[in-house]
Amino acid sequence: MKSVRIPIALQQAVMQTLRQKLQQANLHLNRDFPEPTINYRQRGTSAGSAYIQSWEIRLNPVLLIENQQTFIDEVVPHELAHLLVYRYFGKVPPHGKQWRWMMEEVLNIPANRTHKFEIDSVRSKTFTYYCSCQQHTLTLRRHNKILRGESNYICRKCGEKLIFK
C-alpha cells in the first residue's frame, strides 16, 4: 500500500481533539487514562479501529484527508470511546450500552456506529461471481483465495458454488 502523507496541521488537529476528549473523560470519570498512540495505517473502508491491548487508535489516512474536520469530530472520539470502555468496564459488546453511554454522556458525541463518508476512493476492486439464482460481488481477497484453491463460496439462497465467468 502506498503511504499517504498527512499534513502536519491535520495530525495536530487529530491530537488536539484526542487530548481534549481524553481530558473530558478523565474529569468526568475521575480517572487518569493514558494517551493512546495514534497511527495512520487503517486500510479499506473502515475509518478507524481501536486496539485495546496496545492502547492504540488506527485511522484511515485517505478518509481523514477527504473528510478532515467531520472525520476528526466523529471518528477520533468513536475509537477513543472503545478504549475507554474497555478500561472502565472490561470486556463488553463493542457498540453496546456502555459504549453508547461513553459516547453520549461522557464525550458528548452522538453514538453513531458507522461513518457516512464517501468510500469510492478506498473501495477495493471487486469481482462478479454467479450461481443459478443471482449475481454476487466478491472482494479481491476472496477472489484470490478462490484462484489459489484455498476457498470456495456457496450461495446462501440456492446452495450452489459461486462461479467466476
Coordinates of C-alpha atoms in Angstrom, one line a residue:
M1 CA 0.0 0.0 0.0
K2 CA 1.3 3.4 -1.0
S3 CA 1.7 5.6 2.1
V4 CA -0.4 8.8 2.3
R5 CA 1.2 11.9 3.6
I6 CA -1.0 13.6 6.1
P7 CA -0.4 17.4 6.5
I8 CA 1.0 18.2 9.9
A9 CA -1.9 20.6 10.7
L10 CA -4.3 17.7 10.2
Q11 CA -2.3 15.5 12.5
Q12 CA -2.2 18.3 15.1
A13 CA -6.0 18.7 14.8
V14 CA -6.4 14.9 15.4
M15 CA -4.2 15.1 18.5
Q16 CA -5.9 18.2 19.8
T17 CA -9.3 16.5 19.6
L18 CA -8.0 13.3 21.1
R19 CA -6.4 15.1 24.1
Q20 CA -9.5 17.3 24.6
K21 CA -11.8 14.3 24.6
L22 CA -9.4 12.3 26.8
Q23 CA -9.3 15.1 29.3
Q24 CA -13.1 15.4 29.3
A25 CA -13.3 11.6 30.0
N26 CA -10.7 11.8 32.8
L27 CA -12.5 14.6 34.5
H28 CA -16.0 13.0 34.1
L29 CA -14.9 9.6 35.3
N30 CA -12.3 10.8 37.9
R31 CA -9.6 8.7 36.2
D32 CA -6.2 9.3 34.6
F33 CA -6.3 7.3 31.4
P34 CA -3.1 7.5 29.4
E35 CA -3.0 9.0 26.0
P36 CA -3.3 6.3 23.3
T37 CA -0.9 6.0 20.4
I38 CA -2.3 7.2 17.0
N39 CA -1.2 5.8 13.7
Y40 CA -2.5 6.3 10.2
R41 CA -2.3 2.7 8.8
Q42 CA -6.0 1.8 8.8
R43 CA -6.9 0.4 5.4
G44 CA -10.0 -0.3 3.4
T45 CA -13.4 1.3 4.0
S46 CA -13.1 1.5 7.8
A47 CA -12.4 4.9 9.1
G48 CA -10.6 3.7 12.2
S49 CA -10.0 0.9 14.7
A50 CA -9.2 0.7 18.4
Y51 CA -6.7 -1.8 19.6
I52 CA -7.3 -2.2 23.3
Q53 CA -4.3 -4.4 24.0
S54 CA -1.8 -2.0 22.6
W55 CA -3.9 1.1 23.6
E56 CA -3.7 2.3 20.0
I57 CA -6.0 4.0 17.5
R58 CA -5.5 3.4 13.8
L59 CA -7.0 6.0 11.4
N60 CA -7.6 5.7 7.7
P61 CA -5.4 8.4 6.1
V62 CA -7.4 8.7 2.9
L63 CA -10.7 9.1 4.6
L64 CA -9.1 11.6 7.1
I65 CA -7.8 13.8 4.3
E66 CA -11.0 13.6 2.3
N67 CA -13.3 14.4 5.3
Q68 CA -11.0 16.3 7.6
Q69 CA -13.0 18.1 10.4
T70 CA -16.0 15.8 10.2
F71 CA -13.7 12.8 10.4
I72 CA -11.8 14.3 13.4
D73 CA -15.1 15.2 15.2
E74 CA -16.7 11.8 14.7
V75 CA -14.0 9.1 14.3
V76 CA -11.4 10.1 16.9
P77 CA -13.9 10.1 19.8
H78 CA -15.6 6.9 18.5
E79 CA -12.3 5.0 18.6
L80 CA -11.3 6.6 21.9
A81 CA -14.6 5.5 23.4
H82 CA -13.8 1.9 22.6
L83 CA -10.5 2.1 24.5
L84 CA -12.1 4.0 27.5
V85 CA -15.0 1.5 27.7
Y86 CA -12.6 -1.4 27.8
R87 CA -10.5 0.1 30.6
Y88 CA -13.6 1.3 32.6
F89 CA -16.0 -1.7 32.1
G90 CA -13.8 -4.5 30.9
K91 CA -14.9 -6.8 28.0
V92 CA -18.3 -5.7 26.8
P93 CA -20.0 -5.6 23.4
P94 CA -18.2 -3.2 21.0
H95 CA -21.2 -0.8 20.4
G96 CA -23.3 -1.8 23.4
K97 CA -24.9 0.3 26.1
Q98 CA -21.6 1.1 27.8
W99 CA -20.1 2.4 24.6
R100 CA -23.2 4.4 23.8
W101 CA -23.1 5.9 27.3
M102 CA -19.4 6.8 26.9
M103 CA -20.0 8.5 23.6
E104 CA -23.2 10.4 24.6
E105 CA -22.8 11.1 28.3
V106 CA -19.0 11.3 28.8
L107 CA -17.7 12.6 25.4
N108 CA -20.9 14.5 24.3
I109 CA -20.9 12.9 20.8
P110 CA -23.8 11.2 19.0
A111 CA -23.2 7.4 19.3
N112 CA -23.1 6.5 15.6
R113 CA -21.8 3.0 14.9
T114 CA -20.7 3.6 11.3
H115 CA -19.5 6.6 9.3
K116 CA -21.3 8.1 6.3
F117 CA -18.2 9.1 4.3
E118 CA -17.9 8.5 0.6
I119 CA -15.7 5.4 0.1
D120 CA -15.2 5.1 -3.6
S121 CA -11.5 6.2 -3.3
V122 CA -10.8 3.4 -0.7
R123 CA -13.0 0.7 -2.1
S124 CA -11.1 -2.3 -3.4
K125 CA -11.6 -3.9 -6.7
T126 CA -14.5 -6.4 -6.8
F127 CA -15.3 -9.5 -9.0
T128 CA -18.6 -10.7 -10.2
Y129 CA -19.5 -14.3 -9.4
Y130 CA -22.7 -16.2 -10.3
C131 CA -24.8 -19.1 -9.1
S132 CA -28.1 -20.3 -10.6
C133 CA -30.2 -17.6 -8.8
Q134 CA -28.2 -14.4 -8.6
Q135 CA -25.0 -12.4 -9.1
H136 CA -22.5 -12.0 -6.2
T137 CA -19.8 -9.4 -5.7
L138 CA -16.6 -10.7 -4.1
T139 CA -13.7 -8.8 -2.9
L140 CA -10.2 -9.1 -4.3
R141 CA -9.1 -11.1 -1.2
R142 CA -11.9 -13.7 -1.7
H143 CA -11.3 -13.8 -5.4
N144 CA -7.6 -14.6 -4.9
K145 CA -8.5 -17.3 -2.3
I146 CA -10.6 -19.0 -4.9
L147 CA -7.9 -18.7 -7.6
R148 CA -5.3 -20.2 -5.2
G149 CA -7.7 -23.1 -4.4
E150 CA -7.9 -22.1 -0.7
S151 CA -11.7 -21.4 -0.6
N152 CA -15.0 -21.9 -2.3
Y153 CA -18.1 -19.8 -1.7
I154 CA -21.6 -21.0 -1.7
C155 CA -24.8 -19.0 -2.3
R156 CA -26.9 -18.8 0.8
K157 CA -30.1 -18.8 -1.2
C158 CA -29.7 -21.7 -3.6
G159 CA -26.7 -23.5 -2.0
E160 CA -24.7 -23.6 -5.3
K161 CA -21.0 -22.9 -5.6
L162 CA -20.2 -19.4 -6.9
I163 CA -18.6 -19.4 -10.4
F164 CA -16.5 -16.6 -11.9
K165 CA -17.4 -16.0 -15.6

